[in-house]
Coordinates of C-alpha atoms in Angstrom, one line a residue:
Chain A
X232 CA 27.3 2.3 12.3
X233 CA 28.0 -0.6 10.0
X234 CA 28.2 -0.1 6.3
X235 CA 25.5 -1.4 3.9
X236 CA 27.9 -4.1 2.9
X237 CA 28.2 -5.3 6.5
X238 CA 24.4 -4.8 7.1
X239 CA 23.5 -6.9 4.1
X240 CA 25.0 -10.0 5.7
X241 CA 22.6 -9.8 8.6
X242 CA 19.3 -11.7 8.5
X243 CA 16.4 -9.4 7.8
X244 CA 13.7 -10.3 10.4
X245 CA 10.9 -9.0 8.3
X246 CA 10.4 -11.2 5.3
X247 CA 8.9 -10.9 1.8
X248 CA 5.3 -12.0 1.7
X249 CA 3.1 -9.2 3.2
X250 CA 0.0 -7.5 1.7
X251 CA 1.4 -3.9 1.9
X252 CA 1.2 -1.9 -1.1
X253 CA 3.9 -1.9 -3.8
X254 CA 6.1 0.9 -2.9
X255 CA 4.9 1.0 0.8
X256 CA 7.3 2.9 3.2
X257 CA 6.3 0.9 6.3
X258 CA 8.3 -2.3 5.5
X259 CA 11.4 -0.1 4.6
X260 CA 11.0 1.5 8.1
X261 CA 10.7 -2.0 9.7
X262 CA 13.6 -3.5 7.9
X263 CA 15.9 -0.6 8.9
X264 CA 14.7 -0.7 12.5
X265 CA 15.1 -4.4 12.9
X266 CA 18.7 -4.3 11.4
X267 CA 19.6 -1.7 14.0
X268 CA 18.5 -3.9 16.9
X269 CA 21.3 -6.0 18.5
X270 CA 18.9 -9.0 18.5
X271 CA 15.3 -9.8 17.7
X272 CA 13.1 -7.4 19.7
X273 CA 9.6 -8.1 20.9
X274 CA 7.3 -6.2 18.5
X275 CA 4.1 -4.6 19.7
X276 CA 1.6 -3.1 17.2
X277 CA -1.6 -1.3 17.3
X278 CA -4.0 -1.8 14.4
X279 CA -2.5 -0.2 11.3
X280 CA -1.7 -0.9 7.6
X281 CA 1.5 -2.6 8.7
X282 CA -0.3 -4.9 11.2
X283 CA -3.2 -5.8 9.1
X284 CA -0.9 -6.6 6.1
X285 CA 2.0 -8.3 7.7
X286 CA 0.2 -10.6 10.1
X287 CA -2.8 -11.8 8.3
X288 CA -3.9 -14.9 10.4
X289 CA -2.7 -17.7 10.2
X290 CA 0.5 -16.3 8.6
X291 CA 3.0 -13.7 9.4
X292 CA 6.1 -12.0 7.9
X293 CA 7.7 -11.3 11.2
X294 CA 10.6 -13.4 12.5
X295 CA 10.2 -11.9 15.9
X296 CA 7.8 -12.3 18.9
X297 CA 4.8 -10.3 17.9
X298 CA 1.8 -8.8 19.6
X299 CA -1.2 -7.2 17.9
X300 CA -3.3 -4.9 20.0
X301 CA -6.2 -2.5 19.6
X302 CA -5.7 1.0 18.4
X303 CA -5.8 2.5 21.9
X304 CA -3.5 0.3 24.0
X305 CA -0.3 -0.7 22.1
X306 CA 1.8 1.5 24.3
X307 CA 0.1 0.2 27.4
X308 CA 0.6 -3.4 26.4
X309 CA 4.3 -2.6 25.6
X310 CA 4.6 -1.1 29.0
X311 CA 3.2 -4.3 30.5
X312 CA 5.6 -6.5 28.6
X313 CA 8.6 -4.4 29.9
X314 CA 7.2 -4.7 33.5
X315 CA 6.7 -8.5 33.0
X316 CA 10.4 -8.9 31.7
X317 CA 11.6 -7.1 34.8
X318 CA 9.5 -9.3 37.1
X319 CA 10.5 -12.4 35.4
X320 CA 14.1 -11.4 35.6
X321 CA 13.7 -10.8 39.3
X322 CA 12.3 -14.3 39.9
X323 CA 15.0 -15.8 37.8
X324 CA 12.8 -17.0 35.0
X325 CA 14.5 -14.8 32.4
X326 CA 18.2 -14.3 32.2
X327 CA 18.9 -11.3 34.2
X328 CA 22.0 -10.4 32.4
X329 CA 20.3 -10.3 28.9
X330 CA 18.7 -7.3 27.3
X331 CA 15.1 -7.7 26.0
X332 CA 14.3 -5.1 23.4
X333 CA 10.7 -4.0 23.0
X334 CA 9.7 -2.0 19.9
X335 CA 6.1 -0.6 19.5
X336 CA 5.4 0.3 15.9
X337 CA 2.2 2.3 15.0
X338 CA 1.0 4.6 12.3
X339 CA 0.2 8.1 12.9
X340 CA -3.6 7.5 13.4
X341 CA -2.9 5.0 16.2
X342 CA -0.2 7.2 17.6
X343 CA -1.1 10.9 17.2
X344 CA -4.8 10.4 17.9
X345 CA -6.3 7.1 19.1
X346 CA -3.4 5.6 21.1
X347 CA -2.1 8.9 22.3
X348 CA -3.1 8.6 26.0
X349 CA -1.5 5.1 26.3
X350 CA 1.7 6.6 24.7
X351 CA 1.7 9.5 26.9
X352 CA 1.4 7.3 29.9
X353 CA 4.1 5.0 28.8
X354 CA 6.5 8.0 28.2
X355 CA 5.6 9.5 31.5
X356 CA 6.2 6.3 33.4
X357 CA 9.4 5.9 31.6
X358 CA 9.1 2.3 30.5
X359 CA 12.1 1.0 28.6
X360 CA 10.3 0.8 25.3
X361 CA 11.1 2.3 21.9
X362 CA 7.8 3.6 20.2
X363 CA 8.2 4.1 16.4
X364 CA 5.6 6.1 14.6
X365 CA 5.7 5.6 10.9
X366 CA 4.1 8.8 10.0
X367 CA 2.2 8.8 6.7
X368 CA -0.1 11.6 7.7
X369 CA -3.6 10.0 7.6
X370 CA -5.5 7.0 8.3
X371 CA -4.4 5.2 5.2
X372 CA -5.6 1.7 6.1
X373 CA -9.3 2.7 6.4
X374 CA -9.2 4.8 3.2
X375 CA -7.2 8.0 3.8
X376 CA -9.0 9.9 6.5
X377 CA -7.4 13.0 8.0
X378 CA -5.5 12.5 11.2
X379 CA -3.7 14.9 13.7
X380 CA -0.5 14.3 11.5
X381 CA -2.2 15.4 8.1
X382 CA -0.5 18.5 6.9
X383 CA -2.3 21.7 6.3
X384 CA -4.3 21.9 3.0
X385 CA -3.9 18.2 2.2
X386 CA -6.7 16.3 0.6
X387 CA -8.1 13.3 2.3
X388 CA -11.4 11.5 2.1
X389 CA -12.5 13.5 5.1
X390 CA -10.9 16.8 4.2
X391 CA -12.3 17.5 0.9
X392 CA -11.2 20.0 -1.7
X393 CA -14.1 22.2 -3.0
X394 CA -15.8 25.5 -2.7
X395 CA -16.2 25.6 1.0
X396 CA -12.7 24.3 1.9
X397 CA -9.4 23.5 0.4
X398 CA -8.2 20.3 2.1
X399 CA -7.4 20.1 5.8
X400 CA -8.1 23.4 7.7
X401 CA -5.5 22.9 10.4
X402 CA -1.7 22.5 10.6
X403 CA -0.4 19.1 11.7
X404 CA 0.2 18.3 15.3
X405 CA 4.0 18.0 16.1
X406 CA 4.1 14.9 18.1
X407 CA 7.8 14.8 18.5
X408 CA 7.7 18.0 20.5
X409 CA 4.9 16.7 22.7
X410 CA 6.9 13.5 23.3
X411 CA 9.9 15.5 24.2
X412 CA 7.9 17.4 26.9
X413 CA 7.6 14.0 28.6
X414 CA 11.3 13.9 29.1
X415 CA 11.8 10.8 26.9
X416 CA 14.5 10.3 24.2
X417 CA 12.8 11.7 21.1
X418 CA 13.9 11.7 17.4
X419 CA 12.6 12.8 14.1
X420 CA 13.8 10.6 11.3
X421 CA 13.1 9.9 7.6
X422 CA 13.4 6.5 5.8
X423 CA 15.6 7.9 3.0
X424 CA 18.4 8.5 5.5
X425 CA 18.8 4.9 6.8
X426 CA 22.0 5.7 8.5
X427 CA 20.5 8.5 10.7
X428 CA 17.4 6.5 11.5
X429 CA 19.3 3.3 12.3
X430 CA 21.7 5.3 14.6
X431 CA 18.7 6.6 16.4
X432 CA 17.1 3.2 16.8
X433 CA 20.3 1.9 18.2
X434 CA 20.6 4.8 20.7
X435 CA 16.9 4.4 21.7
X436 CA 17.2 0.8 22.4
X437 CA 20.2 1.3 24.6
X438 CA 18.4 4.3 26.4
X439 CA 17.5 3.8 30.1
X440 CA 13.9 4.8 29.7
X441 CA 11.3 5.6 27.1
X442 CA 12.0 6.6 23.6
X443 CA 9.9 7.9 20.7
X444 CA 11.0 8.1 17.1
X445 CA 8.8 9.7 14.6
X446 CA 9.7 8.7 11.0
X447 CA 8.5 10.2 7.8
X448 CA 6.8 7.5 5.7
X449 CA 5.6 8.7 2.3
X450 CA 2.4 6.8 1.3
X451 CA 2.0 6.4 -2.5
X452 CA -1.7 5.4 -2.0
X453 CA -2.8 8.4 0.1
X454 CA -0.3 11.0 -1.0
X455 CA -0.8 10.3 -4.7
X456 CA 2.6 9.9 -6.2
X457 CA 4.0 7.0 -8.2
X458 CA 5.0 3.8 -6.3
X459 CA 8.6 4.1 -7.2
X460 CA 9.1 7.6 -5.7
X461 CA 8.7 6.7 -2.0
X462 CA 12.3 7.3 -1.1
X463 CA 12.6 10.4 -3.2
X464 CA 9.5 12.1 -1.6
X465 CA 11.0 11.4 1.8
X466 CA 14.2 13.1 0.8
X467 CA 12.3 16.1 -0.5
X468 CA 10.4 16.3 2.8
X469 CA 13.7 16.7 4.6
X470 CA 15.4 18.9 2.1
X471 CA 12.5 21.5 2.4
X472 CA 12.7 21.2 6.2
X473 CA 9.0 20.1 6.3
X474 CA 10.4 17.0 8.0
X475 CA 13.6 17.9 9.7
X476 CA 15.9 15.3 11.2
X477 CA 16.5 16.1 14.9
X478 CA 16.8 14.5 18.4
X479 CA 16.0 15.5 21.9
X480 CA 18.0 14.3 24.9
X481 CA 18.5 15.1 28.5
X482 CA 14.8 15.2 29.5
X483 CA 13.8 17.6 26.7
X484 CA 16.7 20.0 27.4
X485 CA 19.1 19.2 24.6
X486 CA 17.9 19.6 21.0
X487 CA 20.2 18.6 18.2
X488 CA 19.5 19.1 14.5
X489 CA 21.1 16.1 12.7
X490 CA 20.8 17.4 9.2
X491 CA 20.7 20.9 7.9
X492 CA 20.2 21.2 4.1
X493 CA 22.9 23.2 2.4
X494 CA 20.2 24.7 0.2
X495 CA 16.9 24.6 1.9
X496 CA 14.5 23.9 -1.0
X497 CA 11.2 25.8 -1.4
X498 CA 8.2 23.8 -0.2
X499 CA 6.7 23.5 -3.7
X500 CA 9.4 20.9 -4.5
X501 CA 7.8 18.7 -2.0
X502 CA 4.2 19.6 -2.7
X503 CA 4.2 19.4 -6.5
X504 CA 4.8 15.6 -7.0
X505 CA 1.9 14.8 -4.6
X506 CA -1.6 14.5 -5.9
X507 CA -3.1 15.3 -2.5
X508 CA -1.6 19.0 -2.9
X509 CA -2.7 19.3 -6.6
X510 CA -5.2 22.1 -5.7
X511 CA -2.4 24.1 -4.3
X512 CA -1.3 24.8 -7.9
X513 CA -4.7 25.8 -9.2
X514 CA -5.7 29.4 -9.8
X515 CA -6.3 31.6 -6.8
X516 CA -4.9 29.0 -4.4
X517 CA -1.4 30.4 -4.1
X518 CA -2.3 31.4 -0.5
X519 CA -2.2 27.7 0.4
X520 CA 1.5 27.5 -0.7
X521 CA 2.3 30.7 1.2
X522 CA 0.6 29.5 4.4
X523 CA 2.2 26.1 4.1
X524 CA 5.6 27.6 3.6
X525 CA 5.2 30.0 6.5
X526 CA 4.4 27.2 8.8
X527 CA 7.4 25.2 7.7
X528 CA 9.6 28.2 8.2
X529 CA 8.1 29.0 11.6
X530 CA 8.7 25.4 12.9
X531 CA 12.2 25.2 11.3
X532 CA 13.3 28.5 12.9
X533 CA 11.9 27.5 16.2
X534 CA 13.9 24.3 16.0
X535 CA 17.0 26.1 15.2
X536 CA 16.6 28.4 18.2
X537 CA 16.1 25.5 20.5
X538 CA 19.2 23.8 19.0
X539 CA 21.2 26.9 19.4
X540 CA 20.0 27.4 23.0
X541 CA 20.9 23.8 23.9
X542 CA 24.4 24.3 22.4
X543 CA 25.1 27.3 24.5
Chain B
X299 CA -39.0 -22.6 -13.2
X300 CA -37.8 -26.2 -13.0
X301 CA -34.1 -26.8 -13.9
X302 CA -33.8 -30.6 -13.3
X303 CA -32.2 -31.4 -10.0
X304 CA -30.7 -28.1 -9.2
X305 CA -33.2 -26.0 -7.3
X306 CA -30.8 -23.2 -7.0
X307 CA -29.9 -22.8 -10.7
X308 CA -30.7 -19.4 -12.2
X309 CA -30.6 -19.9 -15.9
X310 CA -31.4 -16.3 -16.8
X311 CA -28.4 -15.0 -14.8
X312 CA -25.1 -13.9 -16.1
X313 CA -22.2 -13.4 -13.8
X314 CA -19.4 -10.9 -14.8
X315 CA -16.1 -10.8 -12.9
X316 CA -13.6 -8.0 -13.5
X317 CA -10.0 -8.3 -12.3
X318 CA -7.8 -5.3 -11.9
X319 CA -4.9 -3.9 -9.9
X320 CA -5.5 -2.4 -6.5
X321 CA -5.7 1.4 -6.2
X322 CA -4.2 2.2 -9.5
X323 CA -7.1 0.6 -11.5
X324 CA -9.8 -0.4 -9.0
X325 CA -11.9 2.6 -10.1
X326 CA -12.0 1.2 -13.6
X327 CA -12.9 -2.2 -12.4
X328 CA -15.8 -0.8 -10.4
X329 CA -16.8 1.4 -13.3
X330 CA -17.1 -1.6 -15.8
X331 CA -19.5 -3.6 -13.5
X332 CA -21.5 -0.4 -12.7
X333 CA -21.8 0.7 -16.2
X334 CA -22.8 -2.8 -17.5
X335 CA -25.3 -3.2 -14.7
X336 CA -26.9 0.2 -15.1
X337 CA -27.1 -0.3 -18.9
X338 CA -28.8 -3.6 -18.3
X339 CA -31.2 -2.1 -15.8
X340 CA -32.3 0.3 -18.5
X341 CA -33.3 -2.8 -20.5
X342 CA -35.5 -3.9 -17.6
X343 CA -33.0 -6.5 -16.4
X344 CA -32.4 -7.4 -12.7
X345 CA -28.9 -6.3 -11.8
X346 CA -26.3 -6.1 -9.1
X347 CA -22.8 -4.6 -9.0
X348 CA -20.3 -4.6 -6.2
X349 CA -16.7 -5.1 -5.2
X350 CA -15.0 -8.1 -3.7
X351 CA -14.9 -7.2 0.0
X352 CA -12.2 -10.0 0.5
X353 CA -9.8 -8.0 -1.6
X354 CA -10.2 -4.8 0.4
X355 CA -8.7 -2.7 1.6
X356 CA -7.1 -2.8 -1.8
X357 CA -3.3 -2.2 -1.9
X358 CA -1.4 -0.8 -4.8
X359 CA -1.1 -3.6 -7.6
X360 CA -2.9 -6.3 -5.6
X361 CA -5.2 -8.3 -7.8
X362 CA -8.7 -7.2 -7.0
X363 CA -12.2 -8.2 -8.3
X364 CA -15.4 -6.4 -9.0
X365 CA -18.6 -8.2 -9.9
X366 CA -21.8 -7.7 -11.8
X367 CA -24.9 -9.9 -12.1
X368 CA -27.4 -9.4 -14.9
X369 CA -30.6 -11.5 -15.0
X370 CA -33.8 -11.7 -16.8
X371 CA -35.4 -12.9 -13.5
X372 CA -35.1 -11.7 -9.9
X373 CA -31.7 -12.7 -8.5
X374 CA -32.1 -15.1 -5.8
X375 CA -28.4 -15.6 -5.0
X376 CA -28.1 -12.0 -4.1
X377 CA -26.6 -12.6 -0.7
X378 CA -23.6 -14.6 -2.2
X379 CA -21.0 -11.9 -2.4
X380 CA -18.7 -13.6 -4.9
X381 CA -19.2 -14.7 -8.4
X382 CA -18.4 -18.4 -8.1
X383 CA -19.1 -19.3 -11.7
X384 CA -18.6 -16.4 -14.0
X385 CA -19.7 -16.2 -17.6
X386 CA -17.7 -13.2 -18.6
X387 CA -14.2 -12.3 -17.2
X388 CA -12.6 -9.0 -17.9
X389 CA -8.9 -8.1 -17.2
X390 CA -8.3 -4.4 -16.8
X391 CA -4.6 -5.1 -17.0
X392 CA -2.8 -7.7 -19.1
X393 CA -0.3 -9.2 -16.6
X394 CA -3.2 -10.7 -14.7
X395 CA -3.1 -13.6 -17.2
X396 CA 0.2 -14.6 -15.5
X397 CA 0.1 -16.2 -12.0
X398 CA -3.5 -15.3 -11.2
X399 CA -6.1 -18.0 -11.7
X400 CA -8.5 -15.7 -13.5
X401 CA -10.3 -18.5 -15.5
X402 CA -11.2 -20.5 -12.4
X403 CA -15.0 -21.3 -12.2
X404 CA -15.6 -20.1 -15.8
X405 CA -18.8 -21.6 -17.2
X406 CA -19.1 -23.4 -20.5
X407 CA -19.0 -20.9 -23.4
X408 CA -17.1 -18.4 -21.3
X409 CA -15.8 -15.1 -22.5
X410 CA -12.5 -13.5 -21.5
X411 CA -11.8 -9.8 -22.4
X412 CA -8.2 -8.7 -22.0
X413 CA -7.0 -5.0 -22.1
X414 CA -3.7 -5.6 -24.1
X415 CA -1.9 -4.6 -27.3
X416 CA -0.4 -8.1 -27.5
X417 CA -1.8 -10.7 -29.9
X418 CA -4.4 -13.3 -28.8
X419 CA -1.9 -16.1 -29.4
X420 CA 0.6 -14.5 -26.9
X421 CA -2.2 -14.1 -24.3
X422 CA -3.2 -17.6 -24.7
X423 CA 0.4 -18.8 -24.2
X424 CA 0.2 -17.5 -20.7
X425 CA -3.2 -18.9 -19.9
X426 CA -2.3 -22.6 -20.3
X427 CA -5.3 -24.8 -20.2
X428 CA -8.2 -22.5 -21.1
X429 CA -10.9 -25.0 -20.1
X430 CA -14.3 -23.6 -20.8
X431 CA -13.1 -20.5 -22.5
X432 CA -14.8 -20.1 -25.8
X433 CA -14.2 -16.5 -26.7
X434 CA -11.1 -14.5 -26.2
X435 CA -11.3 -10.7 -26.8
X436 CA -8.3 -8.4 -26.9
X437 CA -8.5 -4.7 -27.1
X438 CA -5.9 -2.0 -26.5
X439 CA -8.2 0.0 -24.2
X440 CA -5.2 1.8 -22.6
X441 CA -4.5 3.5 -25.9
X442 CA -8.1 4.9 -26.0
X443 CA -8.2 6.4 -22.5
X444 CA -6.2 6.6 -19.3
X445 CA -7.0 4.8 -16.0
X446 CA -8.6 7.0 -13.5
X447 CA -6.6 6.9 -10.3
X448 CA -8.9 8.0 -7.6
X449 CA -10.5 6.9 -4.5
X450 CA -13.5 8.8 -5.4
X451 CA -16.4 6.5 -5.1
X452 CA -14.4 3.9 -3.0
X453 CA -14.9 3.1 0.7
X454 CA -18.0 5.3 1.1
X455 CA -16.6 8.4 -0.4
X456 CA -18.6 10.3 -3.0
X457 CA -17.8 9.6 -6.6
X458 CA -17.0 12.9 -8.3
X459 CA -15.4 11.6 -11.5
X460 CA -18.4 9.9 -13.0
X461 CA -18.6 6.3 -14.3
X462 CA -16.5 5.3 -17.3
X463 CA -14.2 8.3 -17.8
X464 CA -11.2 6.1 -18.0
X465 CA -10.4 2.7 -19.6
X466 CA -13.7 1.2 -18.2
X467 CA -15.6 2.6 -21.2
X468 CA -13.6 0.9 -24.1
X469 CA -13.4 -2.3 -22.2
X470 CA -17.2 -2.3 -21.6
X471 CA -17.6 -1.6 -25.3
X472 CA -15.5 -4.7 -26.1
X473 CA -17.7 -6.8 -23.8
X474 CA -20.7 -5.7 -25.8
X475 CA -19.1 -6.7 -29.1
X476 CA -18.4 -10.3 -28.0
X477 CA -21.5 -10.9 -25.9
X478 CA -24.2 -8.4 -26.7
X479 CA -25.1 -8.5 -23.0
X480 CA -26.5 -4.9 -23.3
X481 CA -27.1 -2.7 -26.2
X482 CA -24.4 -0.2 -27.3
X483 CA -26.9 2.7 -27.0
X484 CA -27.8 2.0 -23.5
X485 CA -24.1 1.7 -22.5
X486 CA -23.4 4.9 -24.2
X487 CA -26.1 6.6 -22.1
X488 CA -24.4 5.4 -19.0
X489 CA -20.6 6.0 -19.5
X490 CA -18.9 9.4 -19.4
X491 CA -16.8 8.8 -22.3
X492 CA -19.0 7.2 -25.0
X493 CA -16.6 7.9 -27.7
X494 CA -13.9 5.7 -26.2
X495 CA -16.5 3.1 -25.6
X496 CA -17.4 3.1 -29.3
X497 CA -13.8 2.8 -30.2
X498 CA -13.3 -0.1 -27.9
X499 CA -16.3 -1.8 -29.5
X500 CA -14.7 -1.2 -33.0
X501 CA -11.1 -2.2 -32.1
X502 CA -11.9 -5.3 -30.0
X503 CA -10.5 -8.4 -31.7
X504 CA -12.7 -11.5 -31.1
X505 CA -11.1 -14.9 -31.3
X506 CA -13.3 -17.9 -31.1
X507 CA -11.7 -20.9 -29.4
X508 CA -12.5 -24.6 -29.3
X509 CA -14.0 -25.1 -26.0
X510 CA -12.2 -28.0 -24.1
X511 CA -15.3 -28.6 -22.1
X512 CA -13.7 -28.7 -18.7
X513 CA -15.5 -29.8 -15.6
X514 CA -17.4 -27.0 -13.9
X515 CA -15.5 -25.9 -10.8
X516 CA -16.1 -23.0 -8.5
X517 CA -13.8 -19.9 -8.2
X518 CA -12.1 -20.0 -4.7
X519 CA -14.5 -18.2 -2.5
X520 CA -14.2 -16.7 1.0
X521 CA -16.3 -19.5 2.4
X522 CA -13.8 -22.1 1.2
X523 CA -10.8 -20.1 2.6
X524 CA -12.6 -19.8 5.9
X525 CA -12.9 -23.6 6.2
X526 CA -9.1 -23.9 5.8
X527 CA -8.5 -21.5 8.6
X528 CA -7.7 -22.7 12.1
X529 CA -10.1 -21.3 14.7
X530 CA -7.5 -19.5 16.7
X531 CA -3.9 -19.9 17.9
X532 CA -0.4 -18.6 17.8
X533 CA 1.3 -18.3 14.5
X534 CA 4.9 -19.7 13.9
X535 CA 7.5 -17.3 12.4
X536 CA 8.3 -18.0 8.8
X537 CA 11.2 -20.2 8.2
X538 CA 12.5 -18.2 5.2
X539 CA 9.7 -16.1 3.7
X540 CA 5.9 -15.8 4.3
X541 CA 4.5 -18.7 2.2
X542 CA 1.0 -17.7 3.1
X543 CA 1.2 -14.4 1.2
X544 CA 3.0 -14.9 -2.1
X545 CA 2.9 -11.5 -3.9
X546 CA 4.9 -12.2 -7.1
X547 CA 1.7 -12.0 -9.2
X548 CA 1.2 -8.3 -8.2
X549 CA 4.1 -7.5 -10.4
X550 CA 3.6 -5.7 -13.8
X551 CA 7.2 -4.8 -14.4
X552 CA 10.3 -6.9 -13.5
X553 CA 13.5 -5.4 -12.3
X554 CA 16.5 -6.6 -14.4
X555 CA 20.1 -6.0 -13.4
X556 CA 22.9 -4.9 -15.6
X557 CA 25.9 -6.6 -14.0
X558 CA 28.4 -4.5 -15.7
X559 CA 26.9 -1.3 -14.4
X560 CA 26.3 -2.5 -10.8
X561 CA 28.8 -1.3 -8.2
X562 CA 27.3 -3.6 -5.4
X563 CA 26.5 -0.5 -3.3
X564 CA 23.6 -2.3 -1.7
X565 CA 21.4 0.8 -2.0
X566 CA 18.6 -1.2 -3.5
X567 CA 18.8 -3.7 -0.8
X568 CA 18.3 -1.3 2.1
X569 CA 15.2 0.2 0.4
X570 CA 13.3 -2.8 -1.1
X571 CA 10.0 -2.9 0.7
X572 CA 9.6 -6.6 0.1
X573 CA 12.9 -7.9 1.3
X574 CA 13.3 -9.3 -2.2
X575 CA 17.0 -8.4 -2.8
X576 CA 19.8 -10.7 -1.7
X577 CA 23.4 -9.8 -2.1
X578 CA 25.5 -12.4 -4.0
X579 CA 29.0 -12.2 -5.5
X580 CA 27.4 -11.4 -8.8
X581 CA 25.5 -8.4 -7.3
X582 CA 21.9 -8.3 -6.1
X583 CA 19.4 -10.9 -7.0
X584 CA 15.6 -10.3 -7.0
X585 CA 13.3 -12.8 -5.4
X586 CA 10.6 -12.9 -8.0
X587 CA 8.3 -14.9 -5.8
X588 CA 7.5 -11.8 -3.8
X589 CA 8.7 -8.9 -5.8
X590 CA 5.7 -6.5 -6.5
X591 CA 7.5 -4.6 -9.1
X592 CA 7.2 -1.3 -7.3
X593 CA 10.3 0.1 -9.0
X594 CA 12.0 1.6 -6.0
X595 CA 15.2 -0.3 -6.7
X596 CA 15.4 1.2 -10.2
X597 CA 14.7 4.7 -8.8
X598 CA 17.3 4.6 -6.0
X599 CA 20.0 2.9 -8.0
X600 CA 22.9 5.5 -8.2
X601 CA 24.5 3.8 -11.3
X602 CA 21.4 3.1 -13.4
X603 CA 22.1 -0.6 -13.3
X604 CA 18.5 -1.7 -12.8
X605 CA 15.8 -1.4 -15.4
X606 CA 12.1 -2.4 -15.4
X607 CA 10.9 -4.7 -18.1
X608 CA 7.2 -5.6 -18.7
X609 CA 6.5 -8.9 -17.0
X610 CA 4.8 -10.5 -20.0
X611 CA 8.1 -10.2 -22.0
X612 CA 9.2 -13.1 -19.8
X613 CA 7.7 -16.6 -20.3
X614 CA 8.9 -17.7 -16.8

C-alpha cells in the first residue's frame, strides 16, 4: 500500500463540486476507493444521496464512466456491464489483455433493502464486480427513514422516540454475513482507516469473482453530530467493536479480523456524541444501552469464534 | 382592481423570502415564514408559507429558502412556488451576504434583515450594489436564542418542537420593527418564545439607505433554470472540477493553515470530502471555490496546524 505522500500525487477521480452535505462521509469513501483502483473503474450507482448529489444533470463530479440506475437494479446492471465487457473482449472489440474494473456504490437503503435481490443474484452468479455499500444506517436522502441497517434504538423519522417505543425496535441486519454466505469476497471497513479500506478495495478488484465491502459512513445529518466529527465517530464505531474491521475469503470459510482494539471501549463512547441516541441517556432508559451493548458483544464474540476456527 | 397594463399585479401582496443554511438552520427559516403568516392570518390577511422545493433535500450548510406571502386580497399567484420579487428578505445566518445573490429580485423599498453581531457598514461592504434595498436591519438573534436543529416538521414528519423556539422568534421580531407587517401582539401569540421575539424587536438596528432605484429583475426561478437544461443526453466528465455545482458559498468558516506547524502528513487530504486540498511544497492548499467549511481537516490534523476562521473576517 502506497503512503499518503505517494497517493496524494495521484489524480482524484471524484472532484469538488457536489451537493453532498458539509462533512458527508460518502465522498470520503469514494475518494479512497477510487485511489485504490489501478485505473478509472466503471461506476454503477443505485439512487442514493451520493448519486443524487454528485450527478445532478447536466453536470457530474465523476471523472469515470458512470451509470445511474433505479434502487432495485444497480447490481443487476453492474452484472450486465461485466457480461458485456466479457462478450466485447471475445469479439475483439475491447482489449482482451486489459482489466476493466466495475464498482457499484450504493447506500444501505438501496443495498440492504431495496436492491438486495439484485445484489444477492450478482454475488451468487459470481460476476467480477465490487459492490461497496456506504452504510449510514438509514434512508438519509429521503429524510432519515429507518432501514435494515439502522441500529437498535436509533431515532429516525419512521422509528420515533416516545411513550410507545424508544426508536427502532429491531437490531440491524448484518449484511456482510449474508454476503459471505454467497461465497463472495466480503469485507467490513470504516472510512477512518483508509489504509485498511484501500487494501480491501485493491484486493476486491483483483479478485476472480464477486466482492462486497460494507463501509461504515457516519452521517452528520441523520446521526445528529457536528459536521467535523465524521472521521472521529467512525473511529469510535470501530473502537467499540460496533463496526469491526474484518474480511471473509475462501467462499465464506476464512474469517479474519483486521483490527482488534487494545482496549475495547464501552458502547456509550459511540452512542453519546450522536443525537439519534440521545434518549438512551434519559431516565429509565438504561436498558437500551444494556441491550445495545449485549448485541455488540454477541456479534463481536461470534466474529472472534469464527476467526479462531478459520485459523485452526 | 385595475393596475394599469399588468393584469397579474397584486398590489396588496407582500413577498417574504428567508435564506438559511440547510439542516442546521432550515427549521428556523421555516419557523419565520410560518410565524409571520400565522400572525397575519390572525389579522384577517390572506397568507401562504412554504419551503423552496428546488433547495430540497437540504444538505448541511447549503443555502436554502423559505417563503411567505401576505396579502390584503386573495392570492392569485398561489401556484407559483417561488417568490420572484420579494419585498422582505431575511438572512438567518450572516455569511449568506457573501457569494449568495440574496438581493436578486428585491422590489423598490425592499427590506433586508440579517442575523449578525457585525455593524451595518460591514454587512453592506459584502453586499456591493444594493439596488432597491431601502432598509437594512441587523440584529444579533443568535445571542438571544439557539437554532433548533431538528428535522421535526420537515419532509412530512410531525413538528414536535413548536414554532419559533429558536432564533426564528427574535428575527421575526426584528422584521416587525422594520416593517410593521404584523402586530407584535399577534406574533407573540404564535411563537413559542415571545420573550426572545420582544428582545429581537428591541435590539434590532434599523438603517435607512438611499435607494438606488435599480431596474426590477426577477430572482432566478426554477422555470428559468429548466429552460437552460438540455432535454437529455450524456454528460461529459469535468475537466478539473465540477463547474456546475460551485459550493464555496456554503462555507461559514474558512480553514487556515499554520505553515510552521504543518508536517505535510496529508491526513487532511485523505479525509477532505470535497477534494479541496492539494499538496504543494508549502503544505496543503485549500480550494475555496468548493470548500464547504465542514471542519474535518481541522479535526483530523494531528499537529493542530489548521484553524477555522469566520468567513466574513475575509474580504476576498
